[in-house]
JSON list of C-alpha atoms in Angstrom, two decimals:
[
{"chain": "A", "resi": 30, "resn": "SER", "atom": "CA", "xyz": [5.94, -14.39, 9.62]},
{"chain": "A", "resi": 31, "resn": "GLN", "atom": "CA", "xyz": [2.96, -12.42, 9.32]},
{"chain": "A", "resi": 32, "resn": "LYS", "atom": "CA", "xyz": [0.32, -13.76, 7.03]},
{"chain": "A", "resi": 33, "resn": "ILE", "atom": "CA", "xyz": [-2.74, -11.94, 5.52]},
{"chain": "A", "resi": 34, "resn": "GLU", "atom": "CA", "xyz": [-5.35, -13.42, 3.88]},
{"chain": "A", "resi": 35, "resn": "GLN", "atom": "CA", "xyz": [-7.93, -12.07, 1.83]},
{"chain": "A", "resi": 36, "resn": "ASN", "atom": "CA", "xyz": [-10.78, -13.48, -0.55]},
{"chain": "A", "resi": 37, "resn": "SER", "atom": "CA", "xyz": [-8.50, -14.17, -3.63]},
{"chain": "A", "resi": 38, "resn": "GLU", "atom": "CA", "xyz": [-11.96, -14.70, -6.05]},
{"chain": "A", "resi": 39, "resn": "ALA", "atom": "CA", "xyz": [-13.51, -11.83, -7.07]},
{"chain": "A", "resi": 40, "resn": "LEU", "atom": "CA", "xyz": [-16.50, -11.03, -5.27]},
{"chain": "A", "resi": 41, "resn": "ASN", "atom": "CA", "xyz": [-19.59, -10.37, -7.49]},
{"chain": "A", "resi": 42, "resn": "ILE", "atom": "CA", "xyz": [-22.41, -7.86, -5.78]},
{"chain": "A", "resi": 43, "resn": "GLN", "atom": "CA", "xyz": [-25.71, -6.46, -7.15]},
{"chain": "A", "resi": 44, "resn": "GLU", "atom": "CA", "xyz": [-25.67, -2.85, -7.14]},
{"chain": "A", "resi": 45, "resn": "GLY", "atom": "CA", "xyz": [-27.14, -1.27, -4.07]},
{"chain": "A", "resi": 46, "resn": "LYS", "atom": "CA", "xyz": [-26.45, -4.22, -2.24]},
{"chain": "A", "resi": 47, "resn": "THR", "atom": "CA", "xyz": [-23.77, -4.18, 0.79]},
{"chain": "A", "resi": 48, "resn": "ALA", "atom": "CA", "xyz": [-20.37, -5.57, -0.30]},
{"chain": "A", "resi": 49, "resn": "THR", "atom": "CA", "xyz": [-18.29, -7.01, 2.71]},
{"chain": "A", "resi": 50, "resn": "LEU", "atom": "CA", "xyz": [-14.51, -8.04, 2.50]},
{"chain": "A", "resi": 51, "resn": "THR", "atom": "CA", "xyz": [-12.63, -9.88, 4.79]},
{"chain": "A", "resi": 52, "resn": "CYS", "atom": "CA", "xyz": [-9.01, -9.48, 5.91]},
{"chain": "A", "resi": 53, "resn": "ASN", "atom": "CA", "xyz": [-7.80, -12.21, 8.22]},
{"chain": "A", "resi": 54, "resn": "TYR", "atom": "CA", "xyz": [-4.07, -12.27, 9.49]},
{"chain": "A", "resi": 55, "resn": "THR", "atom": "CA", "xyz": [-2.06, -14.71, 11.70]},
{"chain": "A", "resi": 56, "resn": "ASN", "atom": "CA", "xyz": [0.14, -13.73, 14.45]},
{"chain": "A", "resi": 57, "resn": "TYR", "atom": "CA", "xyz": [0.45, -10.75, 16.15]},
{"chain": "A", "resi": 58, "resn": "SER", "atom": "CA", "xyz": [-2.18, -7.89, 15.92]},
{"chain": "A", "resi": 59, "resn": "PRO", "atom": "CA", "xyz": [-1.16, -4.49, 14.37]},
{"chain": "A", "resi": 60, "resn": "ALA", "atom": "CA", "xyz": [-1.35, -1.05, 16.41]},
{"chain": "A", "resi": 61, "resn": "TYR", "atom": "CA", "xyz": [-3.38, -0.05, 13.14]},
{"chain": "A", "resi": 62, "resn": "LEU", "atom": "CA", "xyz": [-4.98, -1.74, 10.18]},
{"chain": "A", "resi": 63, "resn": "GLN", "atom": "CA", "xyz": [-5.78, 0.07, 6.87]},
{"chain": "A", "resi": 64, "resn": "TRP", "atom": "CA", "xyz": [-8.02, -0.27, 3.49]},
{"chain": "A", "resi": 65, "resn": "TYR", "atom": "CA", "xyz": [-6.86, 0.96, 0.24]},
{"chain": "A", "resi": 66, "resn": "ARG", "atom": "CA", "xyz": [-8.47, 0.90, -3.16]},
{"chain": "A", "resi": 67, "resn": "GLN", "atom": "CA", "xyz": [-6.49, 0.30, -6.16]},
{"chain": "A", "resi": 68, "resn": "ASP", "atom": "CA", "xyz": [-7.92, 0.78, -9.82]},
{"chain": "A", "resi": 69, "resn": "PRO", "atom": "CA", "xyz": [-6.17, -1.19, -12.76]},
{"chain": "A", "resi": 70, "resn": "GLY", "atom": "CA", "xyz": [-3.10, 0.84, -13.89]},
{"chain": "A", "resi": 71, "resn": "ARG", "atom": "CA", "xyz": [-2.98, 3.20, -10.90]},
{"chain": "A", "resi": 72, "resn": "GLY", "atom": "CA", "xyz": [-1.16, 3.22, -7.43]},
{"chain": "A", "resi": 73, "resn": "PRO", "atom": "CA", "xyz": [-3.21, 2.42, -4.48]},
{"chain": "A", "resi": 74, "resn": "VAL", "atom": "CA", "xyz": [-5.40, 5.11, -2.60]},
{"chain": "A", "resi": 75, "resn": "PHE", "atom": "CA", "xyz": [-6.00, 5.05, 1.04]},
{"chain": "A", "resi": 76, "resn": "LEU", "atom": "CA", "xyz": [-9.62, 5.00, 2.30]},
{"chain": "A", "resi": 77, "resn": "LEU", "atom": "CA", "xyz": [-9.91, 4.20, 6.11]},
{"chain": "A", "resi": 78, "resn": "LEU", "atom": "CA", "xyz": [-7.61, 3.61, 8.96]},
{"chain": "A", "resi": 79, "resn": "ILE", "atom": "CA", "xyz": [-8.56, 1.51, 12.48]},
{"chain": "A", "resi": 80, "resn": "ARG", "atom": "CA", "xyz": [-6.68, 1.54, 15.41]},
{"chain": "A", "resi": 81, "resn": "GLU", "atom": "CA", "xyz": [-6.35, -1.60, 17.55]},
{"chain": "A", "resi": 82, "resn": "ASN", "atom": "CA", "xyz": [-8.63, -0.37, 20.29]},
{"chain": "A", "resi": 83, "resn": "GLU", "atom": "CA", "xyz": [-11.56, 0.98, 18.10]},
{"chain": "A", "resi": 84, "resn": "LYS", "atom": "CA", "xyz": [-13.77, -1.54, 16.99]},
{"chain": "A", "resi": 85, "resn": "GLU", "atom": "CA", "xyz": [-15.53, 0.04, 14.35]},
{"chain": "A", "resi": 86, "resn": "LYS", "atom": "CA", "xyz": [-14.89, 3.11, 12.12]},
{"chain": "A", "resi": 87, "resn": "ARG", "atom": "CA", "xyz": [-17.37, 4.54, 9.21]},
{"chain": "A", "resi": 88, "resn": "LYS", "atom": "CA", "xyz": [-16.73, 7.36, 6.33]},
{"chain": "A", "resi": 89, "resn": "GLU", "atom": "CA", "xyz": [-19.56, 8.13, 4.10]},
{"chain": "A", "resi": 90, "resn": "ARG", "atom": "CA", "xyz": [-20.99, 4.25, 2.83]},
{"chain": "A", "resi": 91, "resn": "LEU", "atom": "CA", "xyz": [-17.69, 2.76, 3.97]},
{"chain": "A", "resi": 92, "resn": "LYS", "atom": "CA", "xyz": [-17.30, 0.88, 7.43]},
{"chain": "A", "resi": 93, "resn": "VAL", "atom": "CA", "xyz": [-14.29, -0.94, 8.72]},
{"chain": "A", "resi": 94, "resn": "THR", "atom": "CA", "xyz": [-14.52, -3.26, 11.69]},
{"chain": "A", "resi": 95, "resn": "PHE", "atom": "CA", "xyz": [-11.29, -4.61, 13.73]},
{"chain": "A", "resi": 96, "resn": "ASP", "atom": "CA", "xyz": [-11.24, -7.61, 16.18]},
{"chain": "A", "resi": 97, "resn": "THR", "atom": "CA", "xyz": [-8.15, -8.45, 17.61]},
{"chain": "A", "resi": 98, "resn": "THR", "atom": "CA", "xyz": [-9.65, -11.37, 19.36]},
{"chain": "A", "resi": 99, "resn": "LEU", "atom": "CA", "xyz": [-10.56, -13.05, 15.98]},
{"chain": "A", "resi": 100, "resn": "LYS", "atom": "CA", "xyz": [-7.78, -11.56, 13.99]},
{"chain": "A", "resi": 101, "resn": "GLN", "atom": "CA", "xyz": [-10.00, -10.50, 11.39]},
{"chain": "A", "resi": 102, "resn": "SER", "atom": "CA", "xyz": [-11.09, -6.87, 9.79]},
{"chain": "A", "resi": 103, "resn": "LEU", "atom": "CA", "xyz": [-14.34, -6.59, 7.58]},
{"chain": "A", "resi": 104, "resn": "PHE", "atom": "CA", "xyz": [-14.77, -3.52, 4.97]},
{"chain": "A", "resi": 105, "resn": "HIS", "atom": "CA", "xyz": [-18.30, -3.07, 4.18]},
{"chain": "A", "resi": 106, "resn": "ILE", "atom": "CA", "xyz": [-19.36, -0.71, 1.18]},
{"chain": "A", "resi": 107, "resn": "THR", "atom": "CA", "xyz": [-23.32, -0.25, 1.74]},
{"chain": "A", "resi": 108, "resn": "ALA", "atom": "CA", "xyz": [-25.49, 1.25, -1.33]},
{"chain": "A", "resi": 109, "resn": "SER", "atom": "CA", "xyz": [-22.97, -0.10, -3.74]},
{"chain": "A", "resi": 110, "resn": "GLN", "atom": "CA", "xyz": [-22.36, 1.10, -6.98]},
{"chain": "A", "resi": 111, "resn": "PRO", "atom": "CA", "xyz": [-20.60, -0.06, -10.15]},
{"chain": "A", "resi": 112, "resn": "ALA", "atom": "CA", "xyz": [-18.25, 2.93, -9.55]},
{"chain": "A", "resi": 113, "resn": "ASP", "atom": "CA", "xyz": [-17.04, 1.11, -6.29]},
{"chain": "A", "resi": 114, "resn": "SER", "atom": "CA", "xyz": [-15.81, -1.82, -8.54]},
{"chain": "A", "resi": 115, "resn": "ALA", "atom": "CA", "xyz": [-12.04, -2.04, -7.99]},
{"chain": "A", "resi": 116, "resn": "THR", "atom": "CA", "xyz": [-9.49, -4.32, -6.02]},
{"chain": "A", "resi": 117, "resn": "TYR", "atom": "CA", "xyz": [-9.39, -3.66, -2.22]},
{"chain": "A", "resi": 118, "resn": "LEU", "atom": "CA", "xyz": [-6.44, -4.23, 0.13]},
{"chain": "A", "resi": 119, "resn": "CYS", "atom": "CA", "xyz": [-6.21, -4.70, 3.46]},
{"chain": "A", "resi": 120, "resn": "ALA", "atom": "CA", "xyz": [-2.65, -3.48, 4.95]},
{"chain": "A", "resi": 121, "resn": "LEU", "atom": "CA", "xyz": [-1.55, -4.13, 8.44]},
{"chain": "A", "resi": 122, "resn": "ASP", "atom": "CA", "xyz": [0.33, -1.09, 10.18]},
{"chain": "A", "resi": 123, "resn": "TRP", "atom": "CA", "xyz": [2.49, -1.62, 13.16]},
{"chain": "A", "resi": 124, "resn": "TRP", "atom": "CA", "xyz": [3.62, 1.98, 13.37]},
{"chain": "A", "resi": 125, "resn": "SER", "atom": "CA", "xyz": [4.55, 2.88, 16.88]},
{"chain": "A", "resi": 126, "resn": "GLY", "atom": "CA", "xyz": [4.18, 6.67, 16.50]},
{"chain": "A", "resi": 127, "resn": "GLY", "atom": "CA", "xyz": [7.77, 7.49, 15.69]},
{"chain": "A", "resi": 128, "resn": "GLY", "atom": "CA", "xyz": [9.26, 7.39, 12.45]},
{"chain": "A", "resi": 129, "resn": "ALA", "atom": "CA", "xyz": [8.28, 5.71, 9.25]},
{"chain": "A", "resi": 130, "resn": "ASP", "atom": "CA", "xyz": [7.08, 1.89, 9.35]},
{"chain": "A", "resi": 131, "resn": "GLY", "atom": "CA", "xyz": [6.05, 0.50, 6.03]},
{"chain": "A", "resi": 132, "resn": "LEU", "atom": "CA", "xyz": [2.74, -1.60, 5.70]},
{"chain": "A", "resi": 133, "resn": "THR", "atom": "CA", "xyz": [1.90, -5.47, 5.06]},
{"chain": "A", "resi": 134, "resn": "PHE", "atom": "CA", "xyz": [-0.22, -5.41, 2.52]},
{"chain": "A", "resi": 135, "resn": "GLY", "atom": "CA", "xyz": [-2.80, -8.51, 1.68]},
{"chain": "A", "resi": 136, "resn": "LYS", "atom": "CA", "xyz": [-3.06, -9.46, -2.11]},
{"chain": "A", "resi": 137, "resn": "GLY", "atom": "CA", "xyz": [-6.25, -7.93, -2.27]},
{"chain": "A", "resi": 138, "resn": "THR", "atom": "CA", "xyz": [-9.92, -8.69, -3.50]},
{"chain": "A", "resi": 139, "resn": "HIS", "atom": "CA", "xyz": [-11.25, -7.82, -6.78]},
{"chain": "A", "resi": 140, "resn": "LEU", "atom": "CA", "xyz": [-14.84, -6.34, -6.16]},
{"chain": "A", "resi": 141, "resn": "ILE", "atom": "CA", "xyz": [-17.22, -6.46, -9.06]},
{"chain": "A", "resi": 142, "resn": "ILE", "atom": "CA", "xyz": [-20.83, -4.31, -8.52]},
{"chain": "A", "resi": 143, "resn": "GLN", "atom": "CA", "xyz": [-22.86, -5.45, -11.28]},
{"chain": "A", "resi": 144, "resn": "PRO", "atom": "CA", "xyz": [-25.93, -2.92, -12.54]},
{"chain": "B", "resi": 6, "resn": "ASN", "atom": "CA", "xyz": [-0.35, 19.76, -5.18]},
{"chain": "B", "resi": 7, "resn": "ALA", "atom": "CA", "xyz": [0.81, 17.04, -7.25]},
{"chain": "B", "resi": 8, "resn": "GLY", "atom": "CA", "xyz": [0.97, 14.58, -4.45]},
{"chain": "B", "resi": 9, "resn": "VAL", "atom": "CA", "xyz": [3.55, 11.91, -5.10]},
{"chain": "B", "resi": 10, "resn": "THR", "atom": "CA", "xyz": [5.34, 11.84, -8.56]},
{"chain": "B", "resi": 11, "resn": "GLN", "atom": "CA", "xyz": [7.12, 9.30, -10.44]},
{"chain": "B", "resi": 12, "resn": "THR", "atom": "CA", "xyz": [9.54, 8.85, -13.24]},
{"chain": "B", "resi": 13, "resn": "PRO", "atom": "CA", "xyz": [9.27, 6.95, -15.87]},
{"chain": "B", "resi": 14, "resn": "LYS", "atom": "CA", "xyz": [6.14, 5.53, -16.12]},
{"chain": "B", "resi": 15, "resn": "PHE", "atom": "CA", "xyz": [7.47, 2.82, -18.27]},
{"chain": "B", "resi": 16, "resn": "GLN", "atom": "CA", "xyz": [11.07, 1.17, -18.58]},
{"chain": "B", "resi": 17, "resn": "VAL", "atom": "CA", "xyz": [12.62, -1.79, -20.70]},
{"chain": "B", "resi": 18, "resn": "LEU", "atom": "CA", "xyz": [15.81, -2.75, -19.42]},
{"chain": "B", "resi": 19, "resn": "LYS", "atom": "CA", "xyz": [18.32, -5.60, -20.68]},
{"chain": "B", "resi": 20, "resn": "THR", "atom": "CA", "xyz": [19.75, -8.17, -17.96]},
{"chain": "B", "resi": 21, "resn": "GLY", "atom": "CA", "xyz": [23.05, -6.32, -16.21]},
{"chain": "B", "resi": 22, "resn": "GLN", "atom": "CA", "xyz": [21.64, -2.63, -17.05]},
{"chain": "B", "resi": 23, "resn": "SER", "atom": "CA", "xyz": [21.16, 0.04, -14.35]},
{"chain": "B", "resi": 24, "resn": "MET", "atom": "CA", "xyz": [18.87, 2.46, -14.00]},
{"chain": "B", "resi": 25, "resn": "THR", "atom": "CA", "xyz": [17.35, 5.29, -11.31]},
{"chain": "B", "resi": 26, "resn": "LEU", "atom": "CA", "xyz": [13.42, 5.11, -10.73]},
{"chain": "B", "resi": 27, "resn": "GLN", "atom": "CA", "xyz": [12.69, 8.81, -9.32]},
{"chain": "B", "resi": 28, "resn": "CYS", "atom": "CA", "xyz": [9.78, 9.70, -6.67]},
{"chain": "B", "resi": 29, "resn": "ALA", "atom": "CA", "xyz": [9.05, 13.17, -5.34]},
{"chain": "B", "resi": 30, "resn": "GLN", "atom": "CA", "xyz": [6.35, 14.40, -2.77]},
{"chain": "B", "resi": 31, "resn": "ASP", "atom": "CA", "xyz": [5.21, 18.00, -2.34]},
{"chain": "B", "resi": 32, "resn": "MET", "atom": "CA", "xyz": [3.38, 17.08, 0.71]},
{"chain": "B", "resi": 33, "resn": "ASN", "atom": "CA", "xyz": [5.99, 18.37, 3.05]},
{"chain": "B", "resi": 34, "resn": "HIS", "atom": "CA", "xyz": [5.85, 14.37, 4.54]},
{"chain": "B", "resi": 35, "resn": "ASN", "atom": "CA", "xyz": [8.58, 13.08, 6.28]},
{"chain": "B", "resi": 36, "resn": "SER", "atom": "CA", "xyz": [8.50, 9.26, 5.52]},
{"chain": "B", "resi": 37, "resn": "MET", "atom": "CA", "xyz": [8.71, 7.81, 2.04]},
{"chain": "B", "resi": 38, "resn": "TYR", "atom": "CA", "xyz": [8.78, 3.97, 0.76]},
{"chain": "B", "resi": 39, "resn": "TRP", "atom": "CA", "xyz": [9.39, 2.03, -2.10]},
{"chain": "B", "resi": 40, "resn": "TYR", "atom": "CA", "xyz": [7.19, -0.94, -2.76]},
{"chain": "B", "resi": 41, "resn": "ARG", "atom": "CA", "xyz": [7.17, -3.51, -5.95]},
{"chain": "B", "resi": 42, "resn": "GLN", "atom": "CA", "xyz": [3.71, -5.18, -6.87]},
{"chain": "B", "resi": 43, "resn": "ASP", "atom": "CA", "xyz": [3.77, -8.52, -8.66]},
{"chain": "B", "resi": 44, "resn": "PRO", "atom": "CA", "xyz": [0.81, -10.57, -9.46]},
{"chain": "B", "resi": 45, "resn": "GLY", "atom": "CA", "xyz": [-0.44, -12.90, -6.78]},
{"chain": "B", "resi": 46, "resn": "MET", "atom": "CA", "xyz": [2.16, -11.62, -4.56]},
{"chain": "B", "resi": 47, "resn": "GLY", "atom": "CA", "xyz": [0.62, -7.95, -3.43]},
{"chain": "B", "resi": 48, "resn": "LEU", "atom": "CA", "xyz": [2.36, -4.79, -2.60]},
{"chain": "B", "resi": 49, "resn": "ARG", "atom": "CA", "xyz": [6.20, -5.80, -1.01]},
{"chain": "B", "resi": 50, "resn": "LEU", "atom": "CA", "xyz": [8.21, -3.27, 0.76]},
{"chain": "B", "resi": 51, "resn": "ILE", "atom": "CA", "xyz": [11.57, -2.45, -0.64]},
{"chain": "B", "resi": 52, "resn": "TYR", "atom": "CA", "xyz": [13.14, -0.08, 1.34]},
{"chain": "B", "resi": 53, "resn": "TYR", "atom": "CA", "xyz": [11.77, 3.27, 3.54]},
{"chain": "B", "resi": 54, "resn": "SER", "atom": "CA", "xyz": [12.96, 6.38, 5.01]},
{"chain": "B", "resi": 55, "resn": "ALA", "atom": "CA", "xyz": [11.91, 7.92, 7.97]},
{"chain": "B", "resi": 56, "resn": "SER", "atom": "CA", "xyz": [13.50, 11.15, 7.63]},
{"chain": "B", "resi": 57, "resn": "GLU", "atom": "CA", "xyz": [16.07, 12.79, 5.25]},
{"chain": "B", "resi": 58, "resn": "GLY", "atom": "CA", "xyz": [19.26, 10.89, 5.56]},
{"chain": "B", "resi": 59, "resn": "THR", "atom": "CA", "xyz": [18.10, 7.48, 6.78]},
{"chain": "B", "resi": 60, "resn": "THR", "atom": "CA", "xyz": [16.86, 4.63, 5.04]},
{"chain": "B", "resi": 61, "resn": "ASP", "atom": "CA", "xyz": [16.03, 1.51, 6.26]},
{"chain": "B", "resi": 62, "resn": "LYS", "atom": "CA", "xyz": [15.55, -2.15, 4.59]},
{"chain": "B", "resi": 63, "resn": "GLY", "atom": "CA", "xyz": [12.23, -3.46, 3.68]},
{"chain": "B", "resi": 64, "resn": "GLU", "atom": "CA", "xyz": [11.01, -6.85, 3.15]},
{"chain": "B", "resi": 65, "resn": "VAL", "atom": "CA", "xyz": [12.94, -7.25, -0.44]},
{"chain": "B", "resi": 66, "resn": "PRO", "atom": "CA", "xyz": [15.92, -5.22, -0.35]},
{"chain": "B", "resi": 67, "resn": "ASN", "atom": "CA", "xyz": [18.43, -7.18, -2.38]},
{"chain": "B", "resi": 68, "resn": "GLY", "atom": "CA", "xyz": [19.26, -5.78, -5.72]},
{"chain": "B", "resi": 69, "resn": "TYR", "atom": "CA", "xyz": [18.08, -2.52, -4.91]},
{"chain": "B", "resi": 70, "resn": "ASN", "atom": "CA", "xyz": [19.76, 0.70, -3.46]},
{"chain": "B", "resi": 71, "resn": "VAL", "atom": "CA", "xyz": [18.13, 3.97, -2.26]},
{"chain": "B", "resi": 72, "resn": "SER", "atom": "CA", "xyz": [18.93, 7.41, -1.76]},
{"chain": "B", "resi": 73, "resn": "ARG", "atom": "CA", "xyz": [17.09, 9.83, 0.42]},
{"chain": "B", "resi": 74, "resn": "LEU", "atom": "CA", "xyz": [18.27, 13.44, -1.63]},
{"chain": "B", "resi": 75, "resn": "ASN", "atom": "CA", "xyz": [16.34, 15.65, 0.32]},
{"chain": "B", "resi": 76, "resn": "LYS", "atom": "CA", "xyz": [12.75, 15.66, 2.12]},
{"chain": "B", "resi": 77, "resn": "ARG", "atom": "CA", "xyz": [10.93, 15.57, -1.10]},
{"chain": "B", "resi": 78, "resn": "GLU", "atom": "CA", "xyz": [12.68, 13.04, -2.98]},
{"chain": "B", "resi": 79, "resn": "PHE", "atom": "CA", "xyz": [13.80, 9.28, -2.53]},
{"chain": "B", "resi": 80, "resn": "SER", "atom": "CA", "xyz": [15.03, 7.40, -5.66]},
{"chain": "B", "resi": 81, "resn": "LEU", "atom": "CA", "xyz": [15.51, 3.68, -6.29]},
{"chain": "B", "resi": 82, "resn": "ARG", "atom": "CA", "xyz": [18.46, 2.22, -7.86]},
{"chain": "B", "resi": 83, "resn": "LEU", "atom": "CA", "xyz": [18.99, -1.08, -9.56]},
{"chain": "B", "resi": 84, "resn": "GLU", "atom": "CA", "xyz": [22.78, -1.68, -10.14]},
{"chain": "B", "resi": 85, "resn": "SER", "atom": "CA", "xyz": [22.27, -4.71, -12.04]},
{"chain": "B", "resi": 86, "resn": "ALA", "atom": "CA", "xyz": [18.52, -5.33, -13.20]},
{"chain": "B", "resi": 87, "resn": "ALA", "atom": "CA", "xyz": [17.48, -9.17, -13.55]},
{"chain": "B", "resi": 88, "resn": "PRO", "atom": "CA", "xyz": [14.59, -10.64, -14.90]},
{"chain": "B", "resi": 89, "resn": "SER", "atom": "CA", "xyz": [13.20, -11.15, -11.58]},
{"chain": "B", "resi": 90, "resn": "GLN", "atom": "CA", "xyz": [12.50, -7.85, -10.85]},
{"chain": "B", "resi": 91, "resn": "THR", "atom": "CA", "xyz": [10.27, -7.09, -13.47]},
{"chain": "B", "resi": 92, "resn": "SER", "atom": "CA", "xyz": [7.35, -5.50, -11.75]},
{"chain": "B", "resi": 93, "resn": "VAL", "atom": "CA", "xyz": [5.37, -2.46, -10.83]},
{"chain": "B", "resi": 94, "resn": "TYR", "atom": "CA", "xyz": [7.15, 0.10, -8.62]},
{"chain": "B", "resi": 95, "resn": "PHE", "atom": "CA", "xyz": [5.08, 2.25, -6.36]},
{"chain": "B", "resi": 96, "resn": "CYS", "atom": "CA", "xyz": [6.82, 4.95, -4.39]},
{"chain": "B", "resi": 97, "resn": "ALA", "atom": "CA", "xyz": [4.42, 6.15, -1.18]},
{"chain": "B", "resi": 98, "resn": "SER", "atom": "CA", "xyz": [5.08, 8.84, 1.57]},
{"chain": "B", "resi": 99, "resn": "SER", "atom": "CA", "xyz": [3.31, 9.56, 4.96]},
{"chain": "B", "resi": 100, "resn": "GLU", "atom": "CA", "xyz": [3.10, 11.89, 7.64]},
{"chain": "B", "resi": 101, "resn": "ALA", "atom": "CA", "xyz": [4.66, 9.16, 10.33]},
{"chain": "B", "resi": 102, "resn": "GLY", "atom": "CA", "xyz": [7.13, 10.81, 12.29]},
{"chain": "B", "resi": 103, "resn": "THR", "atom": "CA", "xyz": [5.06, 14.43, 12.73]},
{"chain": "B", "resi": 104, "resn": "SER", "atom": "CA", "xyz": [3.42, 14.72, 15.93]},
{"chain": "B", "resi": 105, "resn": "GLY", "atom": "CA", "xyz": [-0.05, 13.93, 15.96]},
{"chain": "B", "resi": 106, "resn": "SER", "atom": "CA", "xyz": [0.26, 12.11, 12.80]},
{"chain": "B", "resi": 107, "resn": "GLU", "atom": "CA", "xyz": [-1.01, 8.84, 11.51]},
{"chain": "B", "resi": 108, "resn": "ASN", "atom": "CA", "xyz": [0.78, 6.39, 8.66]},
{"chain": "B", "resi": 109, "resn": "GLU", "atom": "CA", "xyz": [-1.66, 6.58, 6.11]},
{"chain": "B", "resi": 110, "resn": "GLN", "atom": "CA", "xyz": [0.49, 6.71, 2.92]},
{"chain": "B", "resi": 111, "resn": "TYR", "atom": "CA", "xyz": [-0.20, 8.39, -0.46]},
{"chain": "B", "resi": 112, "resn": "PHE", "atom": "CA", "xyz": [1.01, 6.61, -3.75]},
{"chain": "B", "resi": 113, "resn": "GLY", "atom": "CA", "xyz": [2.61, 7.67, -6.70]},
{"chain": "B", "resi": 114, "resn": "PRO", "atom": "CA", "xyz": [1.20, 5.99, -10.15]},
{"chain": "B", "resi": 115, "resn": "GLY", "atom": "CA", "xyz": [3.71, 3.62, -10.24]},
{"chain": "B", "resi": 116, "resn": "THR", "atom": "CA", "xyz": [6.67, 2.73, -12.89]},
{"chain": "B", "resi": 117, "resn": "ARG", "atom": "CA", "xyz": [6.03, -0.53, -14.95]},
{"chain": "B", "resi": 118, "resn": "LEU", "atom": "CA", "xyz": [9.44, -2.12, -15.49]},
{"chain": "B", "resi": 119, "resn": "THR", "atom": "CA", "xyz": [10.20, -5.06, -17.71]},
{"chain": "B", "resi": 120, "resn": "VAL", "atom": "CA", "xyz": [13.71, -6.55, -17.79]},
{"chain": "B", "resi": 121, "resn": "THR", "atom": "CA", "xyz": [14.42, -8.89, -20.52]}
]
């Protein structure tokens, strides 16, 4: 079965530095890979989606890379702020363009940005 | 737009009781999903619906039933609750199935269910 690994321990980063989170997976590469943010007591919020034929995608201070050879995605937050503190979820997406497909989520990495 | 709404927010059941979790979206999305989130397990897909009138099993469907009542609403029913179903339940929707769309998902605030 497909496995997704994210850093299980909390990641502590000093404010202003770049935070880098890792998502590794086994077996088949998905068509897409997505990243979500989840705050305590709330539902996940979509951040970025990257396709298998894209190496990098950016949105404001966020950057995602997707390496299907390494079976890895990296999620970067530049100029990190305490408000970026949250749990970040990686999700594999095999959607083929037709009807619904659920996502396969990693367990998430808890990011703490210290002032 | 309210996005995805879920009711109730909290619920405590005794073993063997039944209940229905309600979910509605106002984004005109074709696809809807039910996930459960447990500590140390991450989010796991229970059921999903590609369109009104269709439903499919996800990774952990046992003990649950679903109904896609119309395009807006997708309910999750526990017929005979068990302590193993204590979890946080999230409903989500996406545009998947619409031409030119992608599968980014929009989640509701969750229902926190405890079965004693």
